[in-house]
JSON list of C-alpha atoms in Angstrom, two decimals:
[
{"chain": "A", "resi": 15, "resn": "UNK", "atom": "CA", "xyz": [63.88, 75.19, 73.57]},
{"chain": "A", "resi": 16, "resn": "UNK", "atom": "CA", "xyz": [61.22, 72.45, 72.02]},
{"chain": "A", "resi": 17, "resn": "UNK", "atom": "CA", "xyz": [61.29, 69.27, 73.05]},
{"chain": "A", "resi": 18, "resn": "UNK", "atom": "CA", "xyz": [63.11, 66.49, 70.31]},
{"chain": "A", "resi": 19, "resn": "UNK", "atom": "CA", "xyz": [61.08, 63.58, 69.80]},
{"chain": "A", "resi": 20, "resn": "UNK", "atom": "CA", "xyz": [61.92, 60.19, 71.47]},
{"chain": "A", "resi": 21, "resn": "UNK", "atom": "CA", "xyz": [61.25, 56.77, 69.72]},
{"chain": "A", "resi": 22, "resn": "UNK", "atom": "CA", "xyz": [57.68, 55.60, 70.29]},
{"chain": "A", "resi": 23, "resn": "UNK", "atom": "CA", "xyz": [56.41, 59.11, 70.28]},
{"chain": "A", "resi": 24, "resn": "UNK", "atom": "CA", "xyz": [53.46, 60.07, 67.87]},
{"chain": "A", "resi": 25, "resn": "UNK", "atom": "CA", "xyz": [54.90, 62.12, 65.08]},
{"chain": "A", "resi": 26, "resn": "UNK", "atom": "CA", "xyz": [53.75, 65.52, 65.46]},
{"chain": "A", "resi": 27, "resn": "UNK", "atom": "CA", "xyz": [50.44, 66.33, 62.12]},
{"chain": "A", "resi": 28, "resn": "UNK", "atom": "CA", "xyz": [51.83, 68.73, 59.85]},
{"chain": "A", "resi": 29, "resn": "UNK", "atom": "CA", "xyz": [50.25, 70.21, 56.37]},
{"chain": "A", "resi": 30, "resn": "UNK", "atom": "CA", "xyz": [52.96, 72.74, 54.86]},
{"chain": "A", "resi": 31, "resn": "UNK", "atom": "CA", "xyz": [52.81, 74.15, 51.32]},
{"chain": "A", "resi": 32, "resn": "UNK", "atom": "CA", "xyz": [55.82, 72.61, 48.75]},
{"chain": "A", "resi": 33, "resn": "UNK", "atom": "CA", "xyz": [57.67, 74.24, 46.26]},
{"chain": "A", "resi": 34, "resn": "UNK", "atom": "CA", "xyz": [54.26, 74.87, 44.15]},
{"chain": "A", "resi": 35, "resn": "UNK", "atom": "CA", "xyz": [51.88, 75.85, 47.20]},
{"chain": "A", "resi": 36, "resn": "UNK", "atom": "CA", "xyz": [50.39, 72.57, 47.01]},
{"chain": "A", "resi": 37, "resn": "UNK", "atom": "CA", "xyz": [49.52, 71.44, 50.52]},
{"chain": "A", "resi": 38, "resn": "UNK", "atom": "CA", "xyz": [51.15, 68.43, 51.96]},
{"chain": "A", "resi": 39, "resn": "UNK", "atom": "CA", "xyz": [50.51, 66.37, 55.03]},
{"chain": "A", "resi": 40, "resn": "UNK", "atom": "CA", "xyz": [52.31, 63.83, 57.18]},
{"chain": "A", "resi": 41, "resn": "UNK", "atom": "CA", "xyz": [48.90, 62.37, 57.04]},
{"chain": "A", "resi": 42, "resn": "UNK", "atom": "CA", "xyz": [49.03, 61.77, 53.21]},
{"chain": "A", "resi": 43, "resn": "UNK", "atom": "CA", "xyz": [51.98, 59.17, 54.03]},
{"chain": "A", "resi": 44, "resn": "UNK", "atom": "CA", "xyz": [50.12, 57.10, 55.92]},
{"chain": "A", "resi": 45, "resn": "UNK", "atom": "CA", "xyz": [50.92, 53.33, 55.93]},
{"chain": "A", "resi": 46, "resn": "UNK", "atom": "CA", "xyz": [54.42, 54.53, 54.49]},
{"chain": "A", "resi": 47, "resn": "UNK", "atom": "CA", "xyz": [58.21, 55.30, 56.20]},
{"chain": "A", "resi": 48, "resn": "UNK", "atom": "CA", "xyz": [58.36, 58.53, 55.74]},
{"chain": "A", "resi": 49, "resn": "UNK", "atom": "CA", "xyz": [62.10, 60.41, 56.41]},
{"chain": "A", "resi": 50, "resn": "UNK", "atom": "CA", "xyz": [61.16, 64.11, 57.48]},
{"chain": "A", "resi": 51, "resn": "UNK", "atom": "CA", "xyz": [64.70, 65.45, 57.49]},
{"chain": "A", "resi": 52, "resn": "UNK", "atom": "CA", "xyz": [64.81, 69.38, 58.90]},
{"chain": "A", "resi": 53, "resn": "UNK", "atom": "CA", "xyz": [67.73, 71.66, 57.09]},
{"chain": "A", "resi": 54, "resn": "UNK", "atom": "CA", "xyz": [68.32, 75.80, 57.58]},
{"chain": "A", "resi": 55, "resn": "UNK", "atom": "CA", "xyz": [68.22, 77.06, 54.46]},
{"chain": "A", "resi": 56, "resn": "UNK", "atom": "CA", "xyz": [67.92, 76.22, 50.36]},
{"chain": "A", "resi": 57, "resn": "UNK", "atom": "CA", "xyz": [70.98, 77.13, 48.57]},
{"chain": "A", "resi": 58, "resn": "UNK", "atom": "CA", "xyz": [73.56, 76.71, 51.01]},
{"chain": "A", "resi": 59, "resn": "UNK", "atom": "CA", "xyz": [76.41, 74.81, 50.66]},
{"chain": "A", "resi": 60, "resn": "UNK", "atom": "CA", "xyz": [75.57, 72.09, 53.45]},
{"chain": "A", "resi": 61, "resn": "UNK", "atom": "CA", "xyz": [72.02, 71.98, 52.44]},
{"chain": "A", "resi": 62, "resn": "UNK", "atom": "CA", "xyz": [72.82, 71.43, 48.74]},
{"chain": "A", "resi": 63, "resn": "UNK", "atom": "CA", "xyz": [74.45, 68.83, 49.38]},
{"chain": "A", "resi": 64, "resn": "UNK", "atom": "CA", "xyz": [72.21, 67.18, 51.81]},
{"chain": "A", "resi": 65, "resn": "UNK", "atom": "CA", "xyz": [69.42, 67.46, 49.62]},
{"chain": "A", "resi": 66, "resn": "UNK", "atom": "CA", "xyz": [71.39, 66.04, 46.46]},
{"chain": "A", "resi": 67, "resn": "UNK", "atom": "CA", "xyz": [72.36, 63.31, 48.58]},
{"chain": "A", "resi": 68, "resn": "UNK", "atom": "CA", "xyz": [68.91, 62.36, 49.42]},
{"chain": "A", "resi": 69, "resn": "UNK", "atom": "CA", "xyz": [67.75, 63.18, 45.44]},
{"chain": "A", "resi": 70, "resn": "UNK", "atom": "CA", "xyz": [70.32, 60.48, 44.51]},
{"chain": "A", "resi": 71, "resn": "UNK", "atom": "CA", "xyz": [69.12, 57.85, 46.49]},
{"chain": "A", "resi": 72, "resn": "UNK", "atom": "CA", "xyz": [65.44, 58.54, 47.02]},
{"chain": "A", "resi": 73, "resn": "UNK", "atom": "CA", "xyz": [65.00, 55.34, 44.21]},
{"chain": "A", "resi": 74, "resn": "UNK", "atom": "CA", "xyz": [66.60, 53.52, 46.98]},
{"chain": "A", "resi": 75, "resn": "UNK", "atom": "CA", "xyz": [64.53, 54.60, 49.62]},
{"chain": "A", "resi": 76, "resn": "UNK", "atom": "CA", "xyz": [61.74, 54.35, 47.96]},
{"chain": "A", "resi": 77, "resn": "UNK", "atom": "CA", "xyz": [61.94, 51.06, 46.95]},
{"chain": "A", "resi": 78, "resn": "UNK", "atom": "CA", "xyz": [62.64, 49.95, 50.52]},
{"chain": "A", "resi": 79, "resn": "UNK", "atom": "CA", "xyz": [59.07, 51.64, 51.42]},
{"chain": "A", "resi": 80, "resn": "UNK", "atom": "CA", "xyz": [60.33, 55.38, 52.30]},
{"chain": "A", "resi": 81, "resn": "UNK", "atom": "CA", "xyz": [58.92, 58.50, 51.50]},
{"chain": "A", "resi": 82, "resn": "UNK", "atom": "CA", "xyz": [61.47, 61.48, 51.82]},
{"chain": "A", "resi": 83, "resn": "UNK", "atom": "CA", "xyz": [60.38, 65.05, 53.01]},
{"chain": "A", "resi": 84, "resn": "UNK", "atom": "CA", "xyz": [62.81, 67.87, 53.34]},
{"chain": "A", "resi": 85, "resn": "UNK", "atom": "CA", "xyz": [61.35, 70.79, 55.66]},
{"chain": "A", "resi": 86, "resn": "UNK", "atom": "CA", "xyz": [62.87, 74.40, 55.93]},
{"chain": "A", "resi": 87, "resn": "UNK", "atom": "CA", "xyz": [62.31, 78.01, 57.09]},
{"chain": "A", "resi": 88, "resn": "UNK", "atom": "CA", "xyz": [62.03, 79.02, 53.14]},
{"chain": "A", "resi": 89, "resn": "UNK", "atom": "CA", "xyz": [59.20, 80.33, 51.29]},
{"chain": "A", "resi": 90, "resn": "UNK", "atom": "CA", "xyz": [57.87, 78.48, 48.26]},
{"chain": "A", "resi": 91, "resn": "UNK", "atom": "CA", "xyz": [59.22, 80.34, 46.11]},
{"chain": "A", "resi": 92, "resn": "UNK", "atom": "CA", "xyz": [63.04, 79.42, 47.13]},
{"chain": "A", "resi": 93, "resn": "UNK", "atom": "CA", "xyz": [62.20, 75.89, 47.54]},
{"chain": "A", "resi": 94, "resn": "UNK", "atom": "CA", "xyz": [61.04, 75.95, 44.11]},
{"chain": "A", "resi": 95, "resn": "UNK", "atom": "CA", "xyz": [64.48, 77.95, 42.53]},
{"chain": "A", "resi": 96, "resn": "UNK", "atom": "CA", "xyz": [66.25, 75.42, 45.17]},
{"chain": "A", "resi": 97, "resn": "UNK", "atom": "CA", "xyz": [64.51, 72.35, 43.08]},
{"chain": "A", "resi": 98, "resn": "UNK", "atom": "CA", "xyz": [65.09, 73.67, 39.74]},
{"chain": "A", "resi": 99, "resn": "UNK", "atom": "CA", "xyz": [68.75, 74.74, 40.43]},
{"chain": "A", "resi": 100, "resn": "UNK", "atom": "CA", "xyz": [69.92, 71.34, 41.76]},
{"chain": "A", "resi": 101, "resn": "UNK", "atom": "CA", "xyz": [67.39, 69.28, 39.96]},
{"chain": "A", "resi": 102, "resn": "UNK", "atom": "CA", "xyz": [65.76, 67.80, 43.13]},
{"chain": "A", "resi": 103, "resn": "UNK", "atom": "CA", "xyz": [63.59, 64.76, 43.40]},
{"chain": "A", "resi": 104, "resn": "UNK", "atom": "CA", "xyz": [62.72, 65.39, 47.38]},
{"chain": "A", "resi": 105, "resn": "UNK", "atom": "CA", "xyz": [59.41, 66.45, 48.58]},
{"chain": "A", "resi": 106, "resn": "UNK", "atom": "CA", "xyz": [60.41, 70.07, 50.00]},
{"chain": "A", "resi": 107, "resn": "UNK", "atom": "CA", "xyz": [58.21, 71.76, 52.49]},
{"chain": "A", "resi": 108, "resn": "UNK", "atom": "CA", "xyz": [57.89, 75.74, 53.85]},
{"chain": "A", "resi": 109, "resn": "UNK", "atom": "CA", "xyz": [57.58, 76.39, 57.59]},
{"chain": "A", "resi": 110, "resn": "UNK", "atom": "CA", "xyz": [58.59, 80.09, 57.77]},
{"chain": "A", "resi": 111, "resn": "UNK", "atom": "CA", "xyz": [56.16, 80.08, 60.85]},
{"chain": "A", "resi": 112, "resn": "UNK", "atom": "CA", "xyz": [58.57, 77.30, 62.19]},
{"chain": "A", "resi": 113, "resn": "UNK", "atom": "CA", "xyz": [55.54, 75.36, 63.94]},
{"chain": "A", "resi": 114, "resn": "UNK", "atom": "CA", "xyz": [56.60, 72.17, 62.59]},
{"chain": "A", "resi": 115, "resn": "UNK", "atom": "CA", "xyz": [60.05, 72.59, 62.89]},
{"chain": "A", "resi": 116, "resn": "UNK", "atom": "CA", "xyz": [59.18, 73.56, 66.60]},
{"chain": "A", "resi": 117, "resn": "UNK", "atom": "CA", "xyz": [57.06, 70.46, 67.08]},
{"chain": "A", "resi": 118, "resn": "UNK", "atom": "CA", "xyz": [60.05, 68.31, 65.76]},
{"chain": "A", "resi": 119, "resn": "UNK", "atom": "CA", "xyz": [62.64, 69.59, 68.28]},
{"chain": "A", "resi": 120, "resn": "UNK", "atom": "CA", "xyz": [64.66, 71.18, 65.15]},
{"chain": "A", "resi": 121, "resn": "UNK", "atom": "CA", "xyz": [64.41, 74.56, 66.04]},
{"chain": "A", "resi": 122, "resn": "UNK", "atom": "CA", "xyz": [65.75, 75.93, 69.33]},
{"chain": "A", "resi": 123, "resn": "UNK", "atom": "CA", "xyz": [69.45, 76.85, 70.95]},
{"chain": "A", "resi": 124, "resn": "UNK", "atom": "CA", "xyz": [72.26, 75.50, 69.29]},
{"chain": "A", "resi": 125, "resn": "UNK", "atom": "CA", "xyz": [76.12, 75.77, 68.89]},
{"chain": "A", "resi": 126, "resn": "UNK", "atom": "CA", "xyz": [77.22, 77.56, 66.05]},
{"chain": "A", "resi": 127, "resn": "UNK", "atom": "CA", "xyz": [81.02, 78.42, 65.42]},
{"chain": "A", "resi": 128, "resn": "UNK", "atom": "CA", "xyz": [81.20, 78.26, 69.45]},
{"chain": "A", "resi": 129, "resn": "UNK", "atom": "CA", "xyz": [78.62, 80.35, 70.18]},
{"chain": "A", "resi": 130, "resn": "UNK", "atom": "CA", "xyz": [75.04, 79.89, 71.25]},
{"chain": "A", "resi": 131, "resn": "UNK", "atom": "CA", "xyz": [72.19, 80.73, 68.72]},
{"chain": "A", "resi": 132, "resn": "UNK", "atom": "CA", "xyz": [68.42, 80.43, 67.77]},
{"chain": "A", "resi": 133, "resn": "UNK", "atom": "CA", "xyz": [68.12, 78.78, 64.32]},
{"chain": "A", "resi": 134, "resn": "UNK", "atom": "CA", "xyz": [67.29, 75.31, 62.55]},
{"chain": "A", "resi": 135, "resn": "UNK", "atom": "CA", "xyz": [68.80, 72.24, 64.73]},
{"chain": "A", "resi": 136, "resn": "UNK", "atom": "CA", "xyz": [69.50, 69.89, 61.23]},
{"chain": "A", "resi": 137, "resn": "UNK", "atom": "CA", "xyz": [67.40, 66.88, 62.24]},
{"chain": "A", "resi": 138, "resn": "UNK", "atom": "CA", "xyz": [66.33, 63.44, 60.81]},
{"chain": "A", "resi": 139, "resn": "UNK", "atom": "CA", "xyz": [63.11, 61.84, 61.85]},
{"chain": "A", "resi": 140, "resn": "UNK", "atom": "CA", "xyz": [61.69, 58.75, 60.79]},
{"chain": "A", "resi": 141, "resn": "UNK", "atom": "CA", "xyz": [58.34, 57.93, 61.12]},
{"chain": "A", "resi": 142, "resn": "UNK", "atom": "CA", "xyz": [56.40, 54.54, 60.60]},
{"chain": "A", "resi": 143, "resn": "UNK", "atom": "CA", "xyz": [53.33, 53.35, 59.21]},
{"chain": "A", "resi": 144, "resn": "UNK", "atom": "CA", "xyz": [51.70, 54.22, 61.98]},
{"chain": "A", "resi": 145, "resn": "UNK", "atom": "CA", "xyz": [52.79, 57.55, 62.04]},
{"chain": "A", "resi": 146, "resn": "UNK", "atom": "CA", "xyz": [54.61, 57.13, 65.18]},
{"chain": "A", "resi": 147, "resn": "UNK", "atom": "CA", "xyz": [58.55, 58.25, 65.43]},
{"chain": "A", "resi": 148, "resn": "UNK", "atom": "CA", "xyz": [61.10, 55.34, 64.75]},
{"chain": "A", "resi": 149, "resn": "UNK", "atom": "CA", "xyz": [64.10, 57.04, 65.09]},
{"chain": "A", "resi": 150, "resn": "UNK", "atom": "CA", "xyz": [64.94, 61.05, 66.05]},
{"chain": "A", "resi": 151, "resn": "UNK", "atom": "CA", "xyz": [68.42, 62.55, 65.04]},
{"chain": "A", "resi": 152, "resn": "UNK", "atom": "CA", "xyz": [69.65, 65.30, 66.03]},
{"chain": "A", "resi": 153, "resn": "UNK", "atom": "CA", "xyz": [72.59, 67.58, 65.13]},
{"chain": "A", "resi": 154, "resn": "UNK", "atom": "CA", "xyz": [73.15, 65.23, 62.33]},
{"chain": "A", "resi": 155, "resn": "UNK", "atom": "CA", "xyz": [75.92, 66.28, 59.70]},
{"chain": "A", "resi": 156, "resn": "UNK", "atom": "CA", "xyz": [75.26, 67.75, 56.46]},
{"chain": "A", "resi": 157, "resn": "UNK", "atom": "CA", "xyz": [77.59, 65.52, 54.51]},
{"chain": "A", "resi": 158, "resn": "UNK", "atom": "CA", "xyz": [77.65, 61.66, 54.97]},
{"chain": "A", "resi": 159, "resn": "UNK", "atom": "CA", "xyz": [74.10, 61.80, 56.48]},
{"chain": "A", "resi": 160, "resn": "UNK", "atom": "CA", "xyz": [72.43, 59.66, 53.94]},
{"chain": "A", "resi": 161, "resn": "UNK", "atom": "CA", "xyz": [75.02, 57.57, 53.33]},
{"chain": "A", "resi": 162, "resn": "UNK", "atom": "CA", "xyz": [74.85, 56.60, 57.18]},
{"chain": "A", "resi": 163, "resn": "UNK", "atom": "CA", "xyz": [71.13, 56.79, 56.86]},
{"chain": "A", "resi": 164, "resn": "UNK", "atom": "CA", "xyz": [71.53, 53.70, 53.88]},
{"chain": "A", "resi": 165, "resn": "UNK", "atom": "CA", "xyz": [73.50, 51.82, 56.07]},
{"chain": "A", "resi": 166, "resn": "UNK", "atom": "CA", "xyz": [71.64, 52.51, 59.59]},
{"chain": "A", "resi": 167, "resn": "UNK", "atom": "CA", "xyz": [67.93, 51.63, 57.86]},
{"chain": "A", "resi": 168, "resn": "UNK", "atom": "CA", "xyz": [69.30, 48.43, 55.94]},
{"chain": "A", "resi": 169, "resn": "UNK", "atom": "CA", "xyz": [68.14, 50.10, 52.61]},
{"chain": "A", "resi": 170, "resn": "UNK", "atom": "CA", "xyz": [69.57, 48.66, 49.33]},
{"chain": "A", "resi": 171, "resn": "UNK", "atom": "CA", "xyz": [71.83, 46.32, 51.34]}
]
């Protein structure tokens, strides 16, 4: 089971290829917010609508000095179908190695239809300028996140 991050902690480096193989770093956000949020798997229901969620307001995020990274198990390639298919405006990032996902406390044991499995915990963390974590959120729900996320972080209000 990996550790989850606690507030104060130094957000674990990452560089992970997007939907084009471009390389992209936590380190290329710094002096940014940055929302890393950590889903199973592009195309899915939940994930679909997580991501559209975060597509819709990522004007209003930005604007309030976030950058907004999505981070999955998927190759590339799906991220890339994913984008195109749902019209996404999110930075989406591969970890089929699940190293960063590890490092982020989203991947270990969790409950799934009442039984215990290995998979993708779906996690927000929030990292400052600094690069150090803000907030870490665990088991967070597919649907409403963002909206709570809008209201929680005071952005557009």
């Amino acid at each position: 089971m990996s550790e989850r991050l606690q507030p104060g902690d130094k957000a674990p480096a990452f560089t992970l290829p997007d939907a084009d193989g471009k390389q992209v770093s936590l380190a290329d956000h710094l002096g940014r917010k940055v929302i890393v949020y950590f889903y199973p798997a592009a195309l899915t229901p939940g994930c679909t609508k997580q991501a559209c969620d975060f597509t819709d307001n990522l004007e209003a995020f930005a604007g309030a000095g976030y950058d907004v990274i999505g981070i999955s198990p998927d190759k590339p390639e799906k991220l890339g179908k994913f984008r195109e298919t749902e019209d996404l405006k999110v930075t989406l990032l591969s970890d089929p190695e699940k190293e960063t996902l590890t490092a982020y406390g989203a991947f270990g044991e969790k409950k799934l239809y009442g039984k215990t499995v290995t998979g993708v915990i779906r996690s927000t963390v929030i990292v400052d300028e600094q690069g150090n974590v803000e907030h870490a959120l665990y088991n967070v729900k597919a649907t409403g996140h963002v909206a709570k996320l809008l209201r929680d972080l005071e952005v557009g209000a």
